[in-house]
Amino acid sequence: MKAHDGMYIDGAWRPAAGADVIDVVNPADEQIIGQVPAGTALDVDNAVRAARAALPGWAATPPAERAARLTALRDGLVARAEEIAETVTAELGAPLKLSQTVHVGAPVAVAGSYAELAAEYAFEEKVGNSTVYHEPIGVVAAITPWNYPLHQIVAKVAPALAAGCTVVLKPAEDTPLTAQLFAEVVDAAGVPAGVFNLVTGLGPVAGQALAEHPDVDLVSFTGSTAVGRQIGALAGSGIKKVALELGGKSANVILPGADLAKAVNVGVANVMSNSGQTCSAWTRMLVHRDRYEEAVELAGAAAAKYGDRIGPVVNAKQQERVLGYIAQGVAEGARLVAGGPEAPREQGYFVSPTVFADVTPGMTIAQEEIFGPVLSILRYEDEEDALRIANGTVYGLAGAVWAADEAAAVAFARRMETGQVDINGGRFNPLAPFGGYKQSGVGRELGGHGLAEYLQTKSLQF
């Protein structure tokens, strides 16, 4: 697509307030593929003013009509699916098949789910002698990451629109072209002017201005825990509600008796998908000591198959960061089973699929989010030891449990301090709440729980 040189504000593409631009780089070949404006506080203010002005009308729009606009948005994404997938591949580096199935397919399903929820949700209920109304919270600042550029936009914008909120979106600066395509789809779907607005720019400038703007009522942010703390502090100064989906270091627990080959192969695939740039990736594999070396051998062989099947990481800084973690793992005594700390290609921001064995719980690579194709395999003695290791980080976003007996897997999962657990390879459910415990965030996305984040309650007593 050809990049827009303005901001989408109040239903039209408008000139940016400043002259600075951001280069969009293809991480596979390091070539500039476009430029977008670097938004300023003035751009943010213009967008928030438009959202505030549009709020009363959109909040009063019947849910059935909001549902119709969301259905049109979903249909628009389907109609332009190939173009969107190619854009994601160009600016993120994801293989085209992954862009088609995951980066576009999942957001289409989520958009459709909110079209249905908008029409069905109980925005009014009776509680004793009270009538309780669930009303839109107001103007939403949606600050989204680069790793799933369309999915994270839809996961915030769709429920906000379903709830009757208006939105200002600030996408990640690495993947703004997908966001501009989304704005085109929103416009074609007939969403009224001002209900959705887009400001591209850098986090410390446009993102900060948006998070602290006095006319923003809720800040929904997905990204690192470190930046989440900053967003929370900025929003807290204005007593704004925040929804934060942050980092993860999820455990993939393989209990004795589980199908080891399946658990390992699925676990490796989970970590390597999207070049490891997934906050919920199962980056710690926990295996009982009796079958530990067998699991290590299986994981090394599985990882070797991904050498030419994964794309680059998003930029040079991220490549340097991931390679640095791999080098640190070696320095701290972990055994390198696959991959390594050297870039596998001269051009592009590639990282070799990497597997570490003999990782202990206190090692840096077992505690910190690497955000690359790096798997750590840890040994445990018994189930209590496995639970201690699984819960032994500051994160609690996702996880997996494998067991011959499903009831045993469920019992173990219920004791994990994490927001979502897949049992024996359970499939992604776009209606299930997604979000974390501990420093993995606050609030939930997707389904009815995700919609509820954008509502506030009022009770009338009779």
C-alpha angles and dihedrals in degrees: 000000000000111000119241115238094211143050126268101236130157094355100311143073105259132185116267118249093235136041099231119112137195120227115228110214129198102230093206095063103009092237123143108246100177149338132237130188119269101233123226134206087267092057089050092049091051091051094047091048090053091049092048092050092049095046101087094051096045094044089054093048110111113256090240091061092046087051090052091054090049091050089052089049091052091049090049091054090051092049092053097034096120094049091048092048091051090050093051090050091050098050102029101032096231115152110262095245090055090048091052098046103032110016093047104017096057096048091049089055092047093049089051092049091056092048087059095042093050089059096042106035118117100238088168129040141169118240111178108297092347135088111214119204124198105210133182112272092223133240113016126205107207113194110183136190132235101238096079100014100176099032094054091047093051092043089060106029098044097055091041091055091043089054093051097254126136121229144215111194123203108184126196113279092234095061109029097132092072088052091052090052089051090053089054090052092049090051093050090048090066098246105165120257114275095018091099124027133175128208119177119203149103122310098236090052114028095020094051093046090052096047093051099038109127093222094056113098102186133022116205111190134175119189143077123348090238093058090040089062090053092048091049092051093049093047092044092061087067095037090244122162114249133201111194125186104184143162131329144196098186123193124227102202117197108194122205111278095027121130094270098190093051094044093050096044094047090044093053091047090051092054096044096047113109087009089290092298096132122112092211096048115136094240095162116063113195116201131177113252093244093065099024099112091046089055092048091053092048092048093049092051092046093049092051089063091061097061095104097022103070128070129230125281114260104266146351093269091054092047091052091048095051094044088050091055090050090052090049091052090055091046092052092054105262116147114245109225100168136003123006148207097290124094107249096214136039093224126046131027097278128158124192116244100261133200126186127196130189089042114162123207094250097054118112092240089055094050109035129065108250099181095208140089095291126129126190118201116205129190122226133191103211140342094280090053090048091051092049091052094044092053094039101101135073089248133082111170108124144335147166137237126198123193140150088235113055092204090058090050091050092048090053093044091053088061094051116103095228139105102235133021129185114216116213092337099319114189127251111270115201090199096054118096114257123199144097149270124224114357093351089087148263129276132025137261132207131037125018093326089056091050091050090061089070096050135081126198133238125183128203117197121212 
